Short mmCIF file of C-alpha atoms and ligand atoms in Angstrom, two decimals:
data_model
loop_
_atom_site.label_atom_id
_atom_site.label_comp_id
_atom_site.label_asym_id
_atom_site.label_seq_id
_atom_site.Cartn_x
_atom_site.Cartn_y
_atom_site.Cartn_z
CA MET A 215 -14.56 19.49 4.44
CA ASN A 216 -12.13 17.22 6.17
CA LEU A 217 -8.86 17.83 4.51
CA PRO A 218 -5.79 15.95 5.69
CA SER A 219 -2.77 18.13 6.66
CA LYS A 220 -0.43 15.36 5.36
CA VAL A 221 -0.81 12.91 2.33
CA LYS A 222 1.17 9.83 1.72
CA ILE A 223 1.65 9.01 -2.04
CA VAL A 224 2.73 5.48 -3.24
CA ASP A 225 4.38 5.84 -6.60
CA VAL A 226 3.14 2.85 -8.68
CA GLY A 227 4.97 3.91 -11.84
CA PRO A 228 7.48 1.27 -11.95
CA ARG A 229 4.69 -1.47 -11.64
CA ASP A 230 1.42 -0.18 -12.90
CA GLY A 231 3.11 2.20 -15.37
CA LEU A 232 5.72 0.00 -16.77
CA GLN A 233 3.46 -3.24 -16.95
CA ASN A 234 1.81 -1.78 -19.88
CA GLU A 235 4.80 -0.74 -22.07
CA LYS A 236 5.04 -2.36 -25.51
CA GLY A 237 8.79 -2.01 -25.78
CA GLU A 238 11.18 -3.69 -23.32
CA VAL A 239 12.42 -1.63 -20.40
CA PRO A 240 15.54 -3.16 -18.99
CA ALA A 241 15.75 -3.79 -15.28
CA SER A 242 18.51 -1.22 -14.88
CA VAL A 243 16.16 1.45 -15.97
CA LYS A 244 13.34 0.31 -13.68
CA ILE A 245 15.95 0.33 -10.76
CA GLU A 246 17.10 3.75 -11.82
CA LEU A 247 13.55 4.94 -11.71
CA VAL A 248 12.98 3.60 -8.25
CA HIS A 249 16.19 5.33 -7.01
CA ARG A 250 15.22 8.60 -8.54
CA LEU A 251 11.81 8.39 -6.98
CA GLN A 252 13.16 7.60 -3.45
CA ASP A 253 15.68 10.42 -3.86
CA ALA A 254 12.67 12.64 -4.62
CA GLY A 255 11.19 11.59 -1.16
CA LEU A 256 8.71 8.93 -2.21
CA THR A 257 8.50 6.83 0.92
CA GLU A 258 6.47 4.00 -0.77
CA ILE A 259 7.16 2.52 -4.25
CA GLU A 260 5.33 -0.25 -5.89
CA VAL A 261 8.16 -1.87 -7.63
CA THR A 262 6.94 -4.77 -9.58
CA SER A 263 4.58 -7.87 -9.75
CA PHE A 264 5.12 -11.45 -9.26
CA VAL A 265 2.66 -12.60 -11.84
CA SER A 266 2.80 -14.97 -14.59
CA PRO A 267 5.37 -13.88 -17.15
CA LYS A 268 3.17 -15.42 -19.83
CA TRP A 269 0.40 -13.01 -18.86
CA VAL A 270 2.51 -9.88 -18.19
CA PRO A 271 6.08 -10.22 -19.72
CA GLN A 272 6.97 -6.68 -18.80
CA MET A 273 7.33 -7.86 -15.19
CA ALA A 274 9.22 -10.93 -15.62
CA ASP A 275 12.40 -9.19 -14.41
CA ASN A 276 10.72 -8.85 -10.82
CA ALA A 277 13.48 -10.62 -8.83
CA GLU A 278 16.23 -8.88 -10.65
CA VAL A 279 14.73 -5.43 -10.15
CA MET A 280 14.04 -6.05 -6.47
CA ALA A 281 17.60 -7.25 -6.05
CA GLY A 282 18.97 -4.34 -7.60
CA ILE A 283 17.42 -1.64 -5.52
CA ARG A 284 19.55 0.30 -3.16
CA ARG A 285 17.04 0.22 -0.26
CA LYS A 286 16.74 3.60 1.56
CA PRO A 287 15.78 3.53 5.22
CA GLY A 288 12.26 4.65 5.80
CA VAL A 289 11.11 3.70 2.26
CA ARG A 290 8.69 0.77 1.81
CA TYR A 291 8.73 -1.31 -1.27
CA SER A 292 5.67 -3.21 -2.25
CA VAL A 293 4.96 -5.89 -5.09
CA LEU A 294 1.72 -7.51 -6.53
CA THR A 295 1.21 -11.15 -5.65
CA PRO A 296 -1.80 -12.74 -7.21
CA ASN A 297 -1.42 -16.21 -5.73
CA LEU A 298 0.71 -18.33 -3.36
CA LYS A 299 3.25 -18.99 -6.04
CA GLY A 300 3.64 -15.36 -6.80
CA PHE A 301 4.03 -14.72 -2.90
CA GLU A 302 6.62 -17.47 -2.44
CA ALA A 303 8.78 -15.95 -5.43
CA ALA A 304 8.24 -12.43 -3.92
CA LEU A 305 9.28 -13.51 -0.43
CA LEU A 306 12.73 -14.20 -1.67
CA SER A 307 12.98 -10.48 -2.70
CA LYS A 308 12.02 -9.28 0.93
CA PRO A 309 9.22 -6.84 0.08
CA ASP A 310 7.78 -4.72 2.87
CA GLU A 311 4.34 -4.86 1.59
CA ILE A 312 2.44 -7.28 -0.73
CA VAL A 313 -0.62 -6.34 -2.82
CA VAL A 314 -3.48 -8.75 -3.72
CA PHE A 315 -5.88 -7.40 -6.31
CA ALA A 316 -9.58 -8.24 -6.56
CA ALA A 317 -12.22 -6.79 -8.63
CA ALA A 318 -15.65 -5.61 -8.08
CA SER A 319 -16.59 -6.81 -11.60
CA GLU A 320 -16.79 -10.68 -12.19
CA ALA A 321 -15.79 -10.23 -15.95
CA PHE A 322 -12.79 -8.13 -14.92
CA SER A 323 -11.71 -10.68 -12.44
CA GLN A 324 -11.77 -13.35 -15.07
CA ARG A 325 -9.95 -11.44 -17.75
CA ASN A 326 -7.26 -10.08 -15.23
CA ILE A 327 -6.61 -13.11 -12.96
CA ASN A 328 -8.43 -16.01 -14.79
CA CYS A 329 -10.91 -16.75 -11.85
CA SER A 330 -14.09 -15.53 -10.34
CA ILE A 331 -14.17 -13.07 -7.40
CA GLU A 332 -15.04 -15.82 -4.96
CA GLU A 333 -12.07 -17.89 -6.14
CA SER A 334 -9.74 -14.96 -6.08
CA ILE A 335 -10.67 -14.49 -2.43
CA GLU A 336 -9.74 -17.97 -1.48
CA ARG A 337 -6.36 -17.49 -3.27
CA PHE A 338 -5.65 -14.20 -1.37
CA ARG A 339 -6.75 -15.85 1.95
CA ALA A 340 -3.68 -18.13 1.61
CA VAL A 341 -1.33 -15.31 0.49
CA ALA A 342 -2.55 -13.09 3.36
CA GLU A 343 -1.92 -15.84 5.92
CA ALA A 344 1.51 -16.50 4.42
CA ALA A 345 2.19 -12.82 4.42
CA HIS A 346 1.16 -12.34 8.07
CA ALA A 347 3.27 -15.41 9.08
CA ASN A 348 6.23 -13.55 7.52
CA ASN A 349 5.40 -10.19 9.13
CA ILE A 350 4.68 -8.64 5.66
CA TYR A 351 2.03 -6.08 5.42
CA VAL A 352 -0.94 -6.91 3.11
CA ARG A 353 -2.64 -4.31 1.01
CA GLY A 354 -5.49 -5.05 -1.29
CA ALA A 355 -7.01 -3.39 -4.42
CA ILE A 356 -10.56 -3.31 -5.55
CA SER A 357 -10.30 -2.95 -9.36
CA CYS A 358 -13.30 -1.67 -11.42
CA ALA A 359 -14.66 0.09 -8.25
CA VAL A 360 -16.63 2.64 -10.37
CA GLY A 361 -16.65 1.00 -13.75
CA CYS A 362 -15.65 -1.98 -15.78
CA PRO A 363 -14.45 -2.29 -19.35
CA TYR A 364 -16.74 -5.38 -19.89
CA GLU A 365 -19.71 -4.80 -17.58
CA GLY A 366 -20.04 -1.03 -17.68
CA GLU A 367 -21.18 0.63 -14.40
CA VAL A 368 -20.35 -1.21 -11.15
CA SER A 369 -22.68 -0.81 -8.11
CA THR A 370 -21.48 0.33 -4.73
CA GLU A 371 -23.00 -2.96 -3.31
CA ARG A 372 -20.28 -4.86 -5.25
CA VAL A 373 -17.67 -2.56 -3.80
CA GLU A 374 -18.86 -3.13 -0.32
CA MET A 375 -18.97 -6.87 -0.76
CA VAL A 376 -15.31 -7.02 -1.97
CA ALA A 377 -14.19 -4.73 0.78
CA ARG A 378 -15.95 -6.97 3.22
CA LEU A 379 -14.50 -10.17 1.71
CA LEU A 380 -10.79 -8.68 1.76
CA LYS A 381 -11.29 -7.45 5.34
CA GLY A 382 -12.43 -11.00 6.26
CA ILE A 383 -9.33 -12.55 5.05
CA GLY A 384 -6.96 -10.10 6.78
CA VAL A 385 -6.16 -7.62 4.07
CA GLN A 386 -5.14 -4.75 6.11
CA HIS A 387 -5.42 -1.77 3.73
CA VAL A 388 -7.45 -1.39 0.68
CA GLY A 389 -7.17 0.82 -2.37
CA VAL A 390 -10.25 1.89 -4.24
CA ALA A 391 -9.24 1.54 -7.91
CA ASP A 392 -10.83 3.24 -10.98
CA THR A 393 -8.98 0.96 -13.34
CA ILE A 394 -10.32 2.57 -16.44
CA GLY A 395 -10.54 6.14 -15.27
CA VAL A 396 -14.18 6.45 -15.84
CA GLY A 397 -15.07 7.75 -12.37
CA THR A 398 -16.22 11.27 -11.59
CA PRO A 399 -15.95 12.81 -8.00
CA LEU A 400 -19.40 11.87 -6.59
CA LYS A 401 -19.22 8.24 -7.90
CA VAL A 402 -15.73 7.81 -6.53
CA GLN A 403 -16.82 9.16 -3.25
CA ARG A 404 -19.69 6.63 -3.05
CA ALA A 405 -17.25 3.79 -3.87
CA MET A 406 -15.04 5.14 -1.06
CA GLU A 407 -17.96 5.23 1.31
CA ALA A 408 -18.84 1.71 0.54
CA THR A 409 -15.18 0.67 1.37
CA LEU A 410 -15.23 2.70 4.51
CA LYS A 411 -18.02 0.52 5.76
CA HIS A 412 -15.37 -2.14 6.39
CA TYR A 413 -12.10 -0.11 6.61
CA ASN A 414 -10.97 2.63 8.73
CA ILE A 415 -10.19 6.00 6.95
CA ASN A 416 -6.42 5.31 7.80
CA ASP A 417 -6.47 2.00 5.98
CA VAL A 418 -7.96 3.07 2.54
CA SER A 419 -6.47 4.86 -0.47
CA GLY A 420 -7.47 6.11 -3.88
CA HIS A 421 -5.93 4.63 -7.08
CA PHE A 422 -7.37 6.52 -9.95
CA HIS A 423 -6.38 6.14 -13.56
CA ASP A 424 -6.86 9.31 -15.72
CA THR A 425 -8.36 8.18 -18.94
CA TYR A 426 -11.03 10.81 -18.83
CA GLY A 427 -9.04 13.51 -17.03
CA GLN A 428 -10.91 12.94 -13.85
CA ALA A 429 -8.25 11.61 -11.64
CA LEU A 430 -7.23 14.82 -10.04
CA GLY A 431 -10.77 15.83 -9.31
CA ASN A 432 -11.41 12.36 -7.90
CA THR A 433 -8.41 12.81 -5.56
CA LEU A 434 -9.74 16.12 -4.38
CA ALA A 435 -13.16 14.57 -3.73
CA CYS A 436 -11.52 11.95 -1.70
CA LEU A 437 -9.30 14.41 0.17
CA GLN A 438 -12.39 16.20 1.20
CA MET A 439 -13.64 12.84 2.90
CA GLY A 440 -10.28 12.84 4.75
CA VAL A 441 -8.58 10.09 2.56
CA TRP A 442 -4.90 10.75 2.92
CA GLN A 443 -3.27 7.94 1.02
CA TYR A 444 -3.07 7.86 -2.85
CA ASP A 445 -1.34 5.90 -5.62
CA ALA A 446 -0.09 7.87 -8.46
CA SER A 447 2.31 7.26 -11.16
CA SER A 448 5.32 9.40 -12.05
CA ALA A 449 4.94 10.97 -15.58
CA GLY A 450 1.46 9.46 -15.59
CA LEU A 451 2.84 6.34 -16.97
CA GLY A 452 0.78 3.24 -17.46
CA GLY A 453 -2.46 1.47 -17.85
CA CYS A 454 -3.62 -2.20 -17.35
CA PRO A 455 -3.12 -4.86 -20.18
CA TYR A 456 -6.64 -6.21 -19.37
CA ALA A 457 -8.31 -2.80 -19.64
CA LYS A 458 -7.90 -1.76 -23.28
CA GLY A 459 -7.66 1.98 -23.77
CA ALA A 460 -7.18 2.81 -20.13
CA THR A 461 -4.34 5.20 -19.52
CA GLY A 462 -2.04 5.54 -16.79
CA ASN A 463 -2.56 6.55 -13.22
CA VAL A 464 -2.96 10.23 -12.13
CA ALA A 465 0.60 11.73 -12.50
CA THR A 466 2.41 12.07 -9.28
CA GLU A 467 3.67 15.38 -10.24
CA ASP A 468 0.10 16.67 -10.70
CA VAL A 469 -1.07 15.34 -7.25
CA VAL A 470 2.09 16.86 -5.58
CA TYR A 471 1.54 20.17 -7.41
CA MET A 472 -1.97 20.36 -6.21
CA LEU A 473 -1.19 19.27 -2.76
CA GLN A 474 1.59 21.77 -2.32
CA GLY A 475 -0.76 24.55 -3.53
CA MET A 476 -3.23 23.41 -0.99
CA GLY A 477 -0.56 23.42 1.83
CA ILE A 478 -0.76 19.75 2.32
CA GLU A 479 2.57 18.16 3.25
CA THR A 480 3.88 15.18 1.10
CA GLY A 481 7.56 15.16 1.89
CA ILE A 482 8.22 15.11 -1.84
CA ASP A 483 10.69 17.45 -3.67
CA LEU A 484 8.70 18.33 -6.84
CA ASP A 485 11.69 19.43 -8.88
CA LYS A 486 13.35 16.02 -8.29
CA LEU A 487 10.20 14.27 -9.03
CA VAL A 488 9.82 16.09 -12.34
CA ASP A 489 13.37 14.93 -13.14
CA ALA A 490 12.50 11.37 -12.28
CA GLY A 491 9.47 11.50 -14.66
CA LYS A 492 11.62 13.09 -17.40
CA PHE A 493 14.27 10.22 -16.94
CA ILE A 494 11.61 7.59 -17.75
CA SER A 495 9.82 9.65 -20.38
CA ASP A 496 13.20 10.16 -22.18
CA PHE A 497 13.97 6.48 -22.01
CA LEU A 498 10.38 5.74 -23.44
CA GLY A 499 11.02 8.43 -26.12
CA ARG A 500 8.03 10.62 -25.13
CA LYS A 501 6.92 13.59 -23.11
CA PRO A 502 5.74 13.14 -19.42
CA ASN A 503 2.07 12.78 -19.33
CA SER A 504 1.76 15.24 -16.57
CA ARG A 505 0.58 18.96 -17.02
CA ALA A 506 2.46 20.04 -13.97
CA ALA A 507 5.62 18.33 -15.24
CA THR A 508 5.14 19.87 -18.69
CA ALA A 509 4.65 23.33 -17.24
CA LEU A 510 7.64 23.03 -14.86
CA LEU A 511 9.87 21.60 -17.68
CA ASN A 512 8.75 24.59 -19.98
CA LYS A 513 9.44 27.04 -17.22
CA ARG A 514 12.98 25.63 -16.73
CA ALA A 515 13.67 25.86 -20.58
CA GLY A 516 12.30 29.35 -20.68
P1 HMG B 679 -3.51 -18.98 -14.79
O1 HMG B 679 -2.98 -19.31 -16.09
O2 HMG B 679 -4.99 -19.29 -14.37
O3 HMG B 679 -2.52 -19.79 -13.62
O4 HMG B 679 -3.16 -17.49 -14.46
P2 HMG B 679 -2.21 -21.12 -13.31
O5 HMG B 679 -2.33 -21.34 -11.81
O6 HMG B 679 -3.22 -22.14 -14.01
O7 HMG B 679 -0.86 -21.49 -13.88
C1 HMG B 679 -0.56 -21.31 -15.19
C2 HMG B 679 0.96 -21.07 -15.42
O8 HMG B 679 1.34 -19.80 -14.77
C3 HMG B 679 1.90 -22.11 -14.78
O9 HMG B 679 3.03 -22.28 -15.49
C4 HMG B 679 2.16 -21.54 -13.42
O10 HMG B 679 3.35 -22.05 -12.90
C5 HMG B 679 2.38 -20.15 -13.90
P3 HMG B 679 3.23 -23.47 -16.59
O11 HMG B 679 3.00 -24.68 -15.81
O12 HMG B 679 2.13 -23.34 -17.60
O13 HMG B 679 4.66 -23.22 -17.16
N1 HMG B 679 2.03 -19.17 -12.83
C6 HMG B 679 3.02 -18.27 -12.37
N2 HMG B 679 4.17 -17.90 -12.82
C7 HMG B 679 4.82 -16.86 -12.11
N3 HMG B 679 4.18 -16.10 -11.14
C8 HMG B 679 2.96 -16.54 -10.66
C9 HMG B 679 2.35 -17.49 -11.29
N4 HMG B 679 1.04 -18.12 -11.15
C10 HMG B 679 0.88 -19.09 -11.95
N5 HMG B 679 2.53 -15.89 -9.61
C11 HMG B 679 -2.55 -15.73 -12.80
C12 HMG B 679 -3.40 -16.86 -13.15
C13 HMG B 679 -3.14 -15.07 -11.72
C14 HMG B 679 -1.13 -16.21 -12.54
C15 HMG B 679 -2.51 -14.83 -14.11
O14 HMG B 679 -3.84 -14.57 -14.55
C16 HMG B 679 -1.76 -13.55 -13.93
O15 HMG B 679 -0.52 -13.51 -13.78
N6 HMG B 679 -2.49 -12.58 -14.00
C17 HMG B 679 -1.89 -11.28 -13.58
C18 HMG B 679 -2.53 -10.11 -14.37
C19 HMG B 679 -1.82 -8.83 -14.13
O16 HMG B 679 -0.82 -8.66 -13.66
N7 HMG B 679 -2.63 -7.73 -14.40
C20 HMG B 679 -2.12 -6.33 -14.06
C21 HMG B 679 -1.87 -6.15 -12.53
S1 HMG B 679 -3.54 -5.67 -11.87
C22 HMG B 679 -3.88 -4.15 -12.19
O17 HMG B 679 -3.06 -3.40 -12.90
C23 HMG B 679 -4.75 -3.27 -11.43
C24 HMG B 679 -4.38 -2.45 -10.28
O18 HMG B 679 -3.48 -1.44 -10.70
C25 HMG B 679 -5.63 -1.76 -9.67
C26 HMG B 679 -6.52 -1.13 -10.81
O19 HMG B 679 -6.02 -0.13 -11.41
O20 HMG B 679 -7.48 -1.81 -10.84
C27 HMG B 679 -3.74 -3.29 -9.26
MG1 MG B 680 -3.90 0.40 -11.71
#
């Protein structure tokens, strides 16, 4: 066991979470969620994506949301950019970090970004170069790192290949993503090991959707490898429009509760985080999709 003493959580709720909502979420609500997350101690927030509004209308207010955020010193704000057009639009919003998203599955790459893996790498090469020229940190995601909604099982060789390609174009950090939440601890560890052939332990993170209830177990499995950075989504918001049936990321509240119980520092105030998750859940008209948040809210009510 190689447990880290500190963990950094990137809350991806405003982006990965809200990109999948059927109803409209006004920019003001997204901004308020970001404010509440940073007040709870989150130091990195994935705010929005600069993708085609025809593909993902939920993120069409990207510039408005970025402009409305009261930036807190020490907090990093990241956005997704699938191509140079998205990067150029994002640049005006001054993100600290951009995210390019590749897939370890050819079919998912086609459905999600309308091009092959190889073509996507060429697009991301231009994005990474432009980001470096503007001193913006470049993160990458490897979607479908353990399973694909169209192709089924995904081999570790594919994950290693995509990690190598991303490294080769100057992507500084890579998130191993279980897009549809089918992974189990040993499979996720193998995908992480494949990525670690090309990336340092300090430059990888876990991004686990919780469709099959495995995301917390998968997080623990990666903690045991020494991985100390994770994406999570407040109130367990989310899913991917191109991965039908997949639910949200592991709830930030659940990860923070587990880490606190293990004596691992996160810098996050769990009570305030629960409030942030309740705020967005109330707006959406449902209960937070987090066991820890539910338990803590019940305890408060009692
Ligand atoms: P395309 O249709 O092949 O693009 O889509 P195109 O270059 O042919 O352009 C078509 C039209 O889109 C043109 O407009 C472009 O200007 C416009 P028109 O002339 O028809 O009016 N366009 C754009 N508009 C705004 N911003 C842009 C942009 N690019 C082109 N950046 C494209 C290709 C990549 C744009 C499209 O497929 C797309 O936007 N895909 C995004 C899908 C997405 O957001 N998926 C969810 C995020 S990824 C995810 O959730 C996974 C992750 O969480 C990790 C995990 O869990 O796996 C990260
Ligand atoms: Mg995701």
